Amino acid sequence: MPVEAEAREDVPAAGKSSLTVLLLASTLGVMGGATLAPVVEVIRQALDVGGTAVGLVLTAHSLAIALVSPLVGRATDRFGPRLPLALGLVVYGLGGGVGMVIDSYPVLFASRLVLGAGAAAVFTCSTAALLGLYRGGKRDQVMGWRTTATTAGGFLYPLLAGALGNHSWHAPFAIYLVGLPLGVATLLALPGDTPAQTDDRNAKGPGGGAVRLLRERPLVLGLCGLWVATTGLMMVLALSLPRRLDELGIHDTLVVALYSTVLSSGAAGLVGLAYAKLTARLDHALLMRIAAGSWTAALVVFAAAEHWAVLTLVPVLTGIGSGIAMPTLTVLVDRAVPAEQRGTATSLQATALFGGQFASPLIFGPLIDTTSTSAAALAAAAGTAGILLALFRLRVPPPGRQPLGGTRRGRGGGDGSGRWRTGGGTPGRPVSEGGAPLRRQRPLFPVLFAAGGRGSADSFLR
């Protein structure tokens, strides 16, 4: 089938029940830390810990996600996403909900690691399932919906947590229990087929784990590097905004929730709804420049603002950038690998995303404690500005070039039967639309930062 024809196929591969469950699971994607953001200052005072320690309460689950995700990815590639997702949702609900009865910082930290193990499965399996069940323009649309669902969770759960936090800092942990009924719904709604049961079960693809994938697909390494850098830098706002609001005399946790996550999630959600239209008009390189520019502006405004009204711009700009970057990087990583390695590739995104979140308070927490929130924001702004400048080095790609691992769009999606589709593309060297082999592409970061680089990642980012 011609590439253009395949790219225009918008045939959904699953029913509404499967899509509904997967989008509901996606609402939990940012819930791990965002739910506690409105009460993080209350927790710090109640447990009598420093800024770095309480920052780890927000990001401890990220460490577990970063470590466990590659194992979840291998399991997803082997067994399909249904069972790992259901189990992950149960672990998520129990690991998060137990915080309702914890009064010790070490025990709370340990429970956040358990939460992270479940979240690793939720993030990896829900993403892999959506990518496997849809293709072409429908995939772009569904990934936009996923961003909206994720940010809706970032809107509703922190808002509810802020309201509950006015009664007790323990109360917001009850929200995590939503994972339990979702785990049951996953078993009932998602297709039961595994990759070995699909029509492509006899197709042989490249084996090996995450290390081999990164070695053979250097573009995946570069894109994961972007995940690490951007999430690590933007976590500065999650760490600093509650403290800045406290300095400005705003102590109501519901208002803190409005600032910290609700405005950002609302902006990102609107972008997600329009994402399919954006990709129809703008290439991926331009979209990533817009995202990096929005993040840089948000950090600069935060560093300079002296009034609560000006600070409202910060979460809005952050949400615009995140709403663009989340589906863009997810789709690009998936396009860089054959479908039979989708679970592993998705797990690497989780490792990069949440690894950056975990490292952020370790790097910026001491900086905030010894200097100020403004200084940390300016340091982060320098980093996002560097990413923006690097992205401007990308040139408009020539027509007909294809990314490593298959066709430009439509590779490795659902087949219209409601079953997981694997083997979406012949492993090996990439080919152009005319069938001619292309040279192996170099890692994204050297391409972006090397002086006078040729921009061999351009065709991939288009």
CSV table of C-alpha atoms in Angstrom, one decimal:
chain,number,residue,atom,x,y,z
A,1,MET,CA,0.0,0.0,0.0
A,2,PRO,CA,1.4,3.4,-0.9
A,3,VAL,CA,2.5,5.5,2.0
A,4,GLU,CA,0.1,8.3,1.3
A,5,ALA,CA,-2.9,6.0,1.2
A,6,GLU,CA,-1.8,4.3,4.4
A,7,ALA,CA,-1.3,7.6,6.2
A,8,ARG,CA,-4.9,8.6,5.3
A,9,GLU,CA,-6.5,5.5,6.8
A,10,ASP,CA,-8.3,6.6,9.9
A,11,VAL,CA,-9.9,3.2,10.8
A,12,PRO,CA,-10.1,2.6,14.5
A,13,ALA,CA,-9.0,-0.8,15.6
A,14,ALA,CA,-11.0,-1.1,18.8
A,15,GLY,CA,-14.4,-0.3,20.3
A,16,LYS,CA,-15.4,2.7,22.4
A,17,SER,CA,-15.1,0.7,25.6
A,18,SER,CA,-11.4,0.0,25.0
A,19,LEU,CA,-10.7,3.6,24.1
A,20,THR,CA,-12.6,4.9,27.1
A,21,VAL,CA,-10.7,2.7,29.5
A,22,LEU,CA,-7.3,3.6,28.0
A,23,LEU,CA,-8.1,7.3,28.1
A,24,LEU,CA,-9.3,7.0,31.7
A,25,ALA,CA,-6.0,5.2,32.5
A,26,SER,CA,-4.2,8.1,30.8
A,27,THR,CA,-5.7,10.5,33.3
A,28,LEU,CA,-3.5,8.9,35.9
A,29,GLY,CA,-0.3,9.7,34.0
A,30,VAL,CA,0.5,13.0,35.8
A,31,MET,CA,-1.5,12.1,38.9
A,32,GLY,CA,1.5,10.6,40.8
A,33,GLY,CA,3.0,13.9,41.8
A,34,ALA,CA,0.4,16.4,40.7
A,35,THR,CA,-2.2,15.2,43.1
A,36,LEU,CA,0.0,16.1,46.0
A,37,ALA,CA,1.3,19.4,44.6
A,38,PRO,CA,-1.4,21.5,46.4
A,39,VAL,CA,-0.6,20.1,49.8
A,40,VAL,CA,3.2,19.7,49.4
A,41,GLU,CA,3.9,22.7,51.6
A,42,VAL,CA,1.5,21.4,54.2
A,43,ILE,CA,3.2,18.0,54.1
A,44,ARG,CA,6.6,19.7,54.5
A,45,GLN,CA,5.5,21.5,57.6
A,46,ALA,CA,3.6,18.5,59.1
A,47,LEU,CA,6.6,16.1,58.6
A,48,ASP,CA,9.2,18.8,59.5
A,49,VAL,CA,11.4,18.1,56.4
A,50,GLY,CA,13.3,20.4,54.1
A,51,GLY,CA,12.4,21.5,50.6
A,52,THR,CA,14.5,18.8,48.9
A,53,ALA,CA,13.0,16.0,51.0
A,54,VAL,CA,9.4,17.1,50.3
A,55,GLY,CA,10.3,17.4,46.7
A,56,LEU,CA,11.2,13.8,46.7
A,57,VAL,CA,7.7,13.0,47.9
A,58,LEU,CA,6.5,14.5,44.7
A,59,THR,CA,9.0,12.6,42.6
A,60,ALA,CA,9.9,9.4,44.4
A,61,HIS,CA,7.5,7.5,42.2
A,62,SER,CA,9.4,8.8,39.2
A,63,LEU,CA,12.5,6.9,40.3
A,64,ALA,CA,10.5,3.6,40.5
A,65,ILE,CA,9.0,4.3,37.1
A,66,ALA,CA,12.4,5.0,35.6
A,67,LEU,CA,13.8,1.7,36.9
A,68,VAL,CA,10.8,-0.6,36.4
A,69,SER,CA,9.6,0.7,33.0
A,70,PRO,CA,12.1,-1.3,30.9
A,71,LEU,CA,10.9,-4.5,32.5
A,72,VAL,CA,7.3,-3.5,31.9
A,73,GLY,CA,8.2,-2.8,28.3
A,74,ARG,CA,9.6,-6.2,27.7
A,75,ALA,CA,6.5,-7.8,29.3
A,76,THR,CA,4.3,-5.7,27.1
A,77,ASP,CA,6.1,-6.7,23.9
A,78,ARG,CA,5.8,-10.4,24.9
A,79,PHE,CA,2.3,-10.6,26.4
A,80,GLY,CA,0.5,-7.5,25.2
A,81,PRO,CA,-0.6,-4.6,27.3
A,82,ARG,CA,-3.9,-5.9,28.8
A,83,LEU,CA,-2.7,-7.9,31.7
A,84,PRO,CA,0.3,-5.7,32.7
A,85,LEU,CA,-2.0,-2.7,32.6
A,86,ALA,CA,-4.6,-4.3,34.8
A,87,LEU,CA,-2.0,-5.4,37.4
A,88,GLY,CA,-0.3,-2.0,37.3
A,89,LEU,CA,-3.6,-0.2,38.0
A,90,VAL,CA,-4.2,-2.3,41.1
A,91,VAL,CA,-0.7,-1.7,42.4
A,92,TYR,CA,-1.1,2.0,41.6
A,93,GLY,CA,-4.3,2.2,43.6
A,94,LEU,CA,-2.9,0.4,46.6
A,95,GLY,CA,0.5,2.1,46.7
A,96,GLY,CA,-1.1,5.5,46.4
A,97,GLY,CA,-4.1,5.0,48.7
A,98,VAL,CA,-2.0,3.7,51.6
A,99,GLY,CA,-0.8,7.3,52.1
A,100,MET,CA,-4.0,8.0,53.9
A,101,VAL,CA,-2.7,6.3,57.1
A,102,ILE,CA,1.0,7.1,56.9
A,103,ASP,CA,2.6,9.6,59.3
A,104,SER,CA,6.3,8.8,58.8
A,105,TYR,CA,8.4,10.3,56.1
A,106,PRO,CA,10.5,7.1,55.3
A,107,VAL,CA,7.3,5.0,55.1
A,108,LEU,CA,5.7,7.6,52.9
A,109,PHE,CA,8.7,7.6,50.6
A,110,ALA,CA,8.6,3.8,50.4
A,111,SER,CA,4.9,3.9,49.5
A,112,ARG,CA,5.6,6.3,46.7
A,113,LEU,CA,8.1,3.8,45.2
A,114,VAL,CA,5.3,1.2,45.2
A,115,LEU,CA,3.0,3.7,43.5
A,116,GLY,CA,5.7,4.3,40.9
A,117,ALA,CA,6.0,0.6,40.1
A,118,GLY,CA,2.3,0.5,39.3
A,119,ALA,CA,2.5,3.8,37.4
A,120,ALA,CA,5.2,2.4,35.2
A,121,ALA,CA,2.8,-0.2,33.9
A,122,VAL,CA,0.0,2.3,33.6
A,123,PHE,CA,2.0,4.8,31.5
A,124,THR,CA,3.8,2.2,29.3
A,125,CYS,CA,0.9,-0.2,28.7
A,126,SER,CA,-1.8,2.5,28.1
A,127,THR,CA,0.5,4.3,25.6
A,128,ALA,CA,1.5,1.1,23.8
A,129,ALA,CA,-2.1,0.0,23.6
A,130,LEU,CA,-3.3,3.3,22.0
A,131,LEU,CA,-0.4,3.3,19.5
A,132,GLY,CA,-1.1,-0.4,18.6
A,133,LEU,CA,-4.8,0.0,18.1
A,134,TYR,CA,-4.8,3.1,15.8
A,135,ARG,CA,-2.8,4.3,12.8
A,136,GLY,CA,-2.6,7.2,10.4
A,137,GLY,CA,-4.6,10.4,11.0
A,138,LYS,CA,-6.7,8.5,13.6
A,139,ARG,CA,-3.6,7.9,15.7
A,140,ASP,CA,-2.7,11.6,15.7
A,141,GLN,CA,-6.2,12.3,16.8
A,142,VAL,CA,-6.2,9.7,19.6
A,143,MET,CA,-2.8,10.8,20.8
A,144,GLY,CA,-4.2,14.3,21.0
A,145,TRP,CA,-7.1,12.9,23.0
A,146,ARG,CA,-4.7,11.1,25.3
A,147,THR,CA,-2.9,14.4,26.0
A,148,THR,CA,-6.3,16.0,26.8
A,149,ALA,CA,-7.2,13.0,29.1
A,150,THR,CA,-3.8,13.2,30.8
A,151,THR,CA,-4.1,16.9,31.4
A,152,ALA,CA,-7.8,16.5,32.5
A,153,GLY,CA,-6.5,14.3,35.2
A,154,GLY,CA,-3.9,17.0,36.0
A,155,PHE,CA,-6.9,19.4,36.2
A,156,LEU,CA,-9.4,17.4,38.2
A,157,TYR,CA,-7.4,15.4,40.6
A,158,PRO,CA,-5.3,18.3,42.0
A,159,LEU,CA,-8.4,20.4,42.2
A,160,LEU,CA,-10.1,17.7,44.3
A,161,ALA,CA,-6.8,17.2,46.3
A,162,GLY,CA,-6.7,20.9,47.0
A,163,ALA,CA,-10.3,20.8,48.4
A,164,LEU,CA,-9.6,17.7,50.4
A,165,GLY,CA,-6.3,19.2,51.6
A,166,ASN,CA,-8.1,21.9,53.6
A,167,HIS,CA,-9.4,19.1,55.9
A,168,SER,CA,-6.2,16.9,56.1
A,169,TRP,CA,-3.1,16.4,54.2
A,170,HIS,CA,-3.8,12.7,54.3
A,171,ALA,CA,-7.2,13.0,52.5
A,172,PRO,CA,-5.8,13.6,49.0
A,173,PHE,CA,-4.2,10.1,49.0
A,174,ALA,CA,-7.7,8.6,48.7
A,175,ILE,CA,-7.9,9.8,45.1
A,176,TYR,CA,-5.3,7.1,44.1
A,177,LEU,CA,-7.9,4.4,44.8
A,178,VAL,CA,-9.5,5.1,41.5
A,179,GLY,CA,-6.9,2.7,40.1
A,180,LEU,CA,-8.7,-0.3,41.6
A,181,PRO,CA,-11.9,-0.2,39.6
A,182,LEU,CA,-10.0,0.8,36.5
A,183,GLY,CA,-7.9,-2.4,36.8
A,184,VAL,CA,-11.1,-4.5,36.7
A,185,ALA,CA,-12.5,-2.5,33.8
A,186,THR,CA,-9.2,-3.1,31.8
A,187,LEU,CA,-9.6,-6.8,32.0
A,188,LEU,CA,-13.2,-6.6,30.8
A,189,ALA,CA,-12.9,-4.0,28.0
A,190,LEU,CA,-9.5,-4.4,26.3
A,191,PRO,CA,-8.9,-7.0,23.6
A,192,GLY,CA,-7.5,-10.3,25.0
A,193,ASP,CA,-5.1,-10.9,22.0
A,194,THR,CA,-1.4,-10.8,22.7
A,195,PRO,CA,1.2,-10.1,20.1
A,196,ALA,CA,1.8,-13.8,19.7
A,197,GLN,CA,-1.8,-14.3,18.7
A,198,THR,CA,-2.0,-11.7,15.9
A,199,ASP,CA,-1.7,-12.3,12.2
A,200,ASP,CA,1.9,-11.2,12.4
A,201,ARG,CA,2.9,-13.7,15.1
A,202,ASN,CA,5.3,-15.4,12.7
A,203,ALA,CA,7.1,-12.2,11.8
A,204,LYS,CA,10.6,-12.0,13.2
A,205,GLY,CA,11.8,-8.7,14.4
A,206,PRO,CA,14.9,-7.5,16.2
A,207,GLY,CA,15.1,-8.9,19.7
A,208,GLY,CA,17.0,-7.7,22.7
A,209,GLY,CA,16.1,-5.2,25.4
A,210,ALA,CA,16.3,-1.5,26.0
A,211,VAL,CA,20.1,-1.3,25.7
A,212,ARG,CA,20.2,-3.0,22.3
A,213,LEU,CA,17.3,-0.8,21.1
A,214,LEU,CA,19.1,2.4,22.1
A,215,ARG,CA,22.3,1.1,20.4
A,216,GLU,CA,20.5,0.2,17.1
A,217,ARG,CA,18.1,3.2,17.1
A,218,PRO,CA,20.2,6.2,18.1
A,219,LEU,CA,17.3,8.6,17.3
A,220,VAL,CA,15.4,7.0,20.2
A,221,LEU,CA,18.3,7.8,22.4
A,222,GLY,CA,18.2,11.5,21.3
A,223,LEU,CA,14.5,11.8,21.7
A,224,CYS,CA,14.6,10.3,25.2
A,225,GLY,CA,17.4,12.8,26.0
A,226,LEU,CA,14.9,15.5,25.1
A,227,TRP,CA,12.4,14.0,27.5
A,228,VAL,CA,15.0,14.0,30.3
A,229,ALA,CA,16.1,17.5,29.7
A,230,THR,CA,12.6,19.1,29.3
A,231,THR,CA,10.9,17.3,32.2
A,232,GLY,CA,13.8,17.9,34.5
A,233,LEU,CA,13.9,21.6,33.7
A,234,MET,CA,10.1,22.1,33.9
A,235,MET,CA,9.9,20.4,37.3
A,236,VAL,CA,11.5,23.5,38.7
A,237,LEU,CA,8.1,25.2,38.4
A,238,ALA,CA,6.4,22.3,40.3
A,239,LEU,CA,8.9,22.7,43.1
A,240,SER,CA,9.0,26.5,43.1
A,241,LEU,CA,5.4,27.7,42.4
A,242,PRO,CA,3.8,26.6,45.8
A,243,ARG,CA,6.7,28.3,47.7
A,244,ARG,CA,6.4,31.5,45.6
A,245,LEU,CA,2.6,31.6,46.2
A,246,ASP,CA,3.3,31.1,49.9
A,247,GLU,CA,5.7,34.1,49.8
A,248,LEU,CA,2.9,36.2,48.2
A,249,GLY,CA,0.5,35.3,51.0
A,250,ILE,CA,-1.5,32.6,49.2
A,251,HIS,CA,-1.9,29.7,51.6
A,252,ASP,CA,-5.3,28.1,50.5
A,253,THR,CA,-4.4,24.7,49.0
A,254,LEU,CA,-7.4,25.0,46.6
A,255,VAL,CA,-5.9,28.2,45.1
A,256,VAL,CA,-2.5,26.6,45.0
A,257,ALA,CA,-4.0,23.7,43.0
A,258,LEU,CA,-5.5,26.3,40.6
A,259,TYR,CA,-2.1,27.8,40.0
A,260,SER,CA,0.0,24.7,40.1
A,261,THR,CA,-1.8,22.3,37.8
A,262,VAL,CA,-5.3,23.4,36.8
A,263,LEU,CA,-4.4,26.2,34.5
A,264,SER,CA,-1.6,24.3,33.0
A,265,SER,CA,-3.7,21.2,32.4
A,266,GLY,CA,-6.5,23.3,30.9
A,267,ALA,CA,-4.2,24.8,28.4
A,268,ALA,CA,-2.6,21.5,27.5
A,269,GLY,CA,-6.0,19.9,27.2
A,270,LEU,CA,-7.1,22.4,24.6
A,271,VAL,CA,-3.9,21.9,22.6
A,272,GLY,CA,-4.5,18.1,22.7
A,273,LEU,CA,-8.0,18.5,21.2
A,274,ALA,CA,-6.5,20.5,18.3
A,275,TYR,CA,-3.4,18.4,17.9
A,276,ALA,CA,-4.5,16.5,14.8
A,277,LYS,CA,-5.2,19.8,13.1
A,278,LEU,CA,-1.8,21.1,14.2
A,279,THR,CA,0.1,18.1,12.7
A,280,ALA,CA,-1.8,18.6,9.5
A,281,ARG,CA,-0.4,22.1,9.1
A,282,LEU,CA,2.9,22.1,11.0
A,283,ASP,CA,5.9,19.8,10.9
A,284,HIS,CA,7.2,18.2,14.1
A,285,ALA,CA,10.3,20.4,14.3
A,286,LEU,CA,8.3,23.6,14.3
A,287,LEU,CA,5.9,22.2,16.9
A,288,MET,CA,8.8,21.3,19.2
A,289,ARG,CA,10.2,24.9,18.7
A,290,ILE,CA,6.9,26.3,19.8
A,291,ALA,CA,6.9,24.0,22.9
A,292,ALA,CA,10.4,25.0,23.9
A,293,GLY,CA,9.6,28.7,23.3
A,294,SER,CA,6.5,28.4,25.5
A,295,TRP,CA,8.6,26.8,28.3
A,296,THR,CA,11.3,29.4,28.2
A,297,ALA,CA,8.7,32.2,28.3
A,298,ALA,CA,7.0,30.6,31.3
A,299,LEU,CA,10.3,30.3,33.3
A,300,VAL,CA,11.3,33.9,32.5
A,301,VAL,CA,7.9,35.2,33.6
A,302,PHE,CA,8.0,33.2,36.8
A,303,ALA,CA,11.5,34.6,37.6
A,304,ALA,CA,10.4,38.2,37.0
A,305,ALA,CA,6.8,38.2,38.4
A,306,GLU,CA,6.1,40.0,41.6
A,307,HIS,CA,2.3,39.7,41.6
A,308,TRP,CA,0.0,36.7,41.7
A,309,ALA,CA,-2.0,37.9,38.6
A,310,VAL,CA,1.2,37.8,36.5
A,311,LEU,CA,1.9,34.3,37.7
A,312,THR,CA,-1.2,33.1,36.0
A,313,LEU,CA,0.7,33.3,32.7
A,314,VAL,CA,3.2,30.7,33.9
A,315,PRO,CA,1.0,27.6,34.0
A,316,VAL,CA,-0.8,28.6,30.8
A,317,LEU,CA,2.5,28.8,28.9
A,318,THR,CA,3.7,25.6,30.5
A,319,GLY,CA,0.5,23.8,29.4
A,320,ILE,CA,0.8,24.9,25.8
A,321,GLY,CA,4.4,23.6,25.6
A,322,SER,CA,3.5,20.3,27.3
A,323,GLY,CA,0.3,19.8,25.2
A,324,ILE,CA,2.4,20.0,22.1
A,325,ALA,CA,5.5,18.1,23.2
A,326,MET,CA,3.8,15.1,24.8
A,327,PRO,CA,2.1,13.7,21.7
A,328,THR,CA,4.8,14.8,19.4
A,329,LEU,CA,7.6,13.0,21.2
A,330,THR,CA,5.5,10.0,21.8
A,331,VAL,CA,4.6,9.6,18.1
A,332,LEU,CA,8.2,10.2,17.0
A,333,VAL,CA,9.6,7.6,19.3
A,334,ASP,CA,7.0,5.1,18.1
A,335,ARG,CA,7.9,5.9,14.5
A,336,ALA,CA,11.5,5.2,15.1
A,337,VAL,CA,11.1,1.5,16.0
A,338,PRO,CA,9.3,-1.5,14.5
A,339,ALA,CA,6.0,-2.3,16.1
A,340,GLU,CA,7.2,-5.5,17.8
A,341,GLN,CA,9.5,-3.2,20.0
A,342,ARG,CA,6.8,-0.7,20.8
A,343,GLY,CA,6.5,-1.7,24.4
A,344,THR,CA,10.2,-1.3,25.0
A,345,ALA,CA,10.4,2.0,23.2
A,346,THR,CA,7.4,3.3,25.2
A,347,SER,CA,9.0,2.2,28.4
A,348,LEU,CA,12.2,4.1,27.5
A,349,GLN,CA,10.1,7.2,27.2
A,350,ALA,CA,8.7,6.6,30.7
A,351,THR,CA,12.2,6.1,32.0
A,352,ALA,CA,13.4,9.3,30.5
A,353,LEU,CA,10.3,11.3,31.4
A,354,PHE,CA,10.2,10.3,35.1
A,355,GLY,CA,13.9,10.0,35.5
A,356,GLY,CA,14.1,13.7,34.6
A,357,GLN,CA,11.4,14.4,37.2
A,358,PHE,CA,13.2,12.5,39.9
A,359,ALA,CA,16.6,14.2,39.2
A,360,SER,CA,15.1,17.7,39.1
A,361,PRO,CA,14.7,18.3,42.9
A,362,LEU,CA,18.1,16.7,43.5
A,363,ILE,CA,19.6,19.3,41.2
A,364,PHE,CA,17.4,22.4,41.7
A,365,GLY,CA,16.3,21.8,45.3
A,366,PRO,CA,19.6,22.8,46.9
A,367,LEU,CA,19.7,25.7,44.4
A,368,ILE,CA,16.3,26.9,45.5
A,369,ASP,CA,17.2,26.5,49.2
A,370,THR,CA,20.5,28.4,48.9
A,371,THR,CA,19.5,31.1,46.5
A,372,SER,CA,15.8,31.7,45.5
A,373,THR,CA,13.0,30.3,43.3
A,374,SER,CA,13.8,33.0,40.7
A,375,ALA,CA,17.4,32.0,40.4
A,376,ALA,CA,16.4,28.4,39.8
A,377,ALA,CA,13.8,29.4,37.2
A,378,LEU,CA,16.4,31.5,35.4
A,379,ALA,CA,18.8,28.6,35.4
A,380,ALA,CA,16.1,26.3,33.9
A,381,ALA,CA,15.2,29.0,31.4
A,382,ALA,CA,18.7,28.9,30.1
A,383,GLY,CA,18.4,25.2,29.6
A,384,THR,CA,15.1,25.4,27.7
A,385,ALA,CA,16.5,28.3,25.6
A,386,GLY,CA,19.4,26.1,24.6
A,387,ILE,CA,17.0,23.4,23.5
A,388,LEU,CA,15.1,26.1,21.5
A,389,LEU,CA,18.2,27.3,19.8
A,390,ALA,CA,19.2,23.7,19.0
A,391,LEU,CA,15.8,23.0,17.4
A,392,PHE,CA,16.2,26.1,15.2
A,393,ARG,CA,19.2,24.3,13.6
A,394,LEU,CA,16.8,21.8,12.0
A,395,ARG,CA,16.2,22.4,8.3
A,396,VAL,CA,13.1,21.6,6.3
A,397,PRO,CA,13.6,18.0,5.1
A,398,PRO,CA,13.5,17.0,1.5
A,399,PRO,CA,10.4,15.1,0.4
A,400,GLY,CA,10.4,11.3,0.3
A,401,ARG,CA,12.8,10.7,3.2
A,402,GLN,CA,11.6,8.2,5.8
A,403,PRO,CA,12.4,7.7,9.5
A,404,LEU,CA,14.4,4.8,10.7
A,405,GLY,CA,12.2,1.7,11.1
A,406,GLY,CA,9.4,2.1,8.6
A,407,THR,CA,7.1,4.4,6.7
A,408,ARG,CA,6.5,8.0,7.7
A,409,ARG,CA,3.1,7.4,9.1
A,410,GLY,CA,0.7,4.5,9.6
A,411,ARG,CA,3.4,1.9,10.4
A,412,GLY,CA,2.5,-0.6,13.1
A,413,GLY,CA,-1.0,0.5,14.0
A,414,GLY,CA,-4.2,-1.4,14.5
A,415,ASP,CA,-5.4,-3.6,11.7
A,416,GLY,CA,-9.1,-2.8,12.1
A,417,SER,CA,-9.8,-6.1,13.8
A,418,GLY,CA,-9.6,-5.0,17.4
A,419,ARG,CA,-6.4,-7.0,17.9
A,420,TRP,CA,-2.9,-5.8,18.7
A,421,ARG,CA,-0.9,-5.3,15.5
A,422,THR,CA,2.8,-6.3,15.5
A,423,GLY,CA,5.5,-6.6,13.0
A,424,GLY,CA,4.6,-3.2,11.4
A,425,GLY,CA,7.5,-2.9,9.1
A,426,THR,CA,10.3,-5.0,7.9
A,427,PRO,CA,13.2,-4.8,10.4
A,428,GLY,CA,16.5,-3.6,9.1
A,429,ARG,CA,17.5,-0.6,7.1
A,430,PRO,CA,15.0,2.2,6.4
A,431,VAL,CA,13.8,2.7,2.9
A,432,SER,CA,12.5,5.7,0.9
A,433,GLU,CA,9.0,5.8,-0.6
A,434,GLY,CA,10.6,4.5,-3.8
A,435,GLY,CA,12.1,1.5,-1.9
A,436,ALA,CA,15.7,2.7,-2.0
A,437,PRO,CA,17.7,2.1,1.2
A,438,LEU,CA,18.6,5.1,3.3
A,439,ARG,CA,21.7,5.7,5.3
A,440,ARG,CA,21.6,5.0,9.0
A,441,GLN,CA,20.6,8.2,10.9
A,442,ARG,CA,22.8,9.6,13.6
A,443,PRO,CA,21.7,10.4,17.2
A,444,LEU,CA,19.5,13.4,17.5
A,445,PHE,CA,21.5,15.3,20.1
A,446,PRO,CA,24.8,15.4,18.2
A,447,VAL,CA,22.8,16.5,15.2
A,448,LEU,CA,21.2,19.3,17.1
A,449,PHE,CA,24.2,20.6,18.9
A,450,ALA,CA,27.2,19.9,16.6
A,451,ALA,CA,28.4,23.0,14.8
A,452,GLY,CA,27.6,22.8,11.1
A,453,GLY,CA,25.7,19.6,11.4
A,454,ARG,CA,23.8,18.4,8.4
A,455,GLY,CA,20.5,17.9,10.4
A,456,SER,CA,20.1,14.2,9.5
A,457,ALA,CA,17.2,14.0,12.0
A,458,ASP,CA,15.2,16.6,10.0
A,459,SER,CA,13.2,14.0,8.0
A,460,PHE,CA,12.4,12.2,11.2
A,461,LEU,CA,11.0,15.3,12.9
A,462,ARG,CA,8.9,16.3,10.0
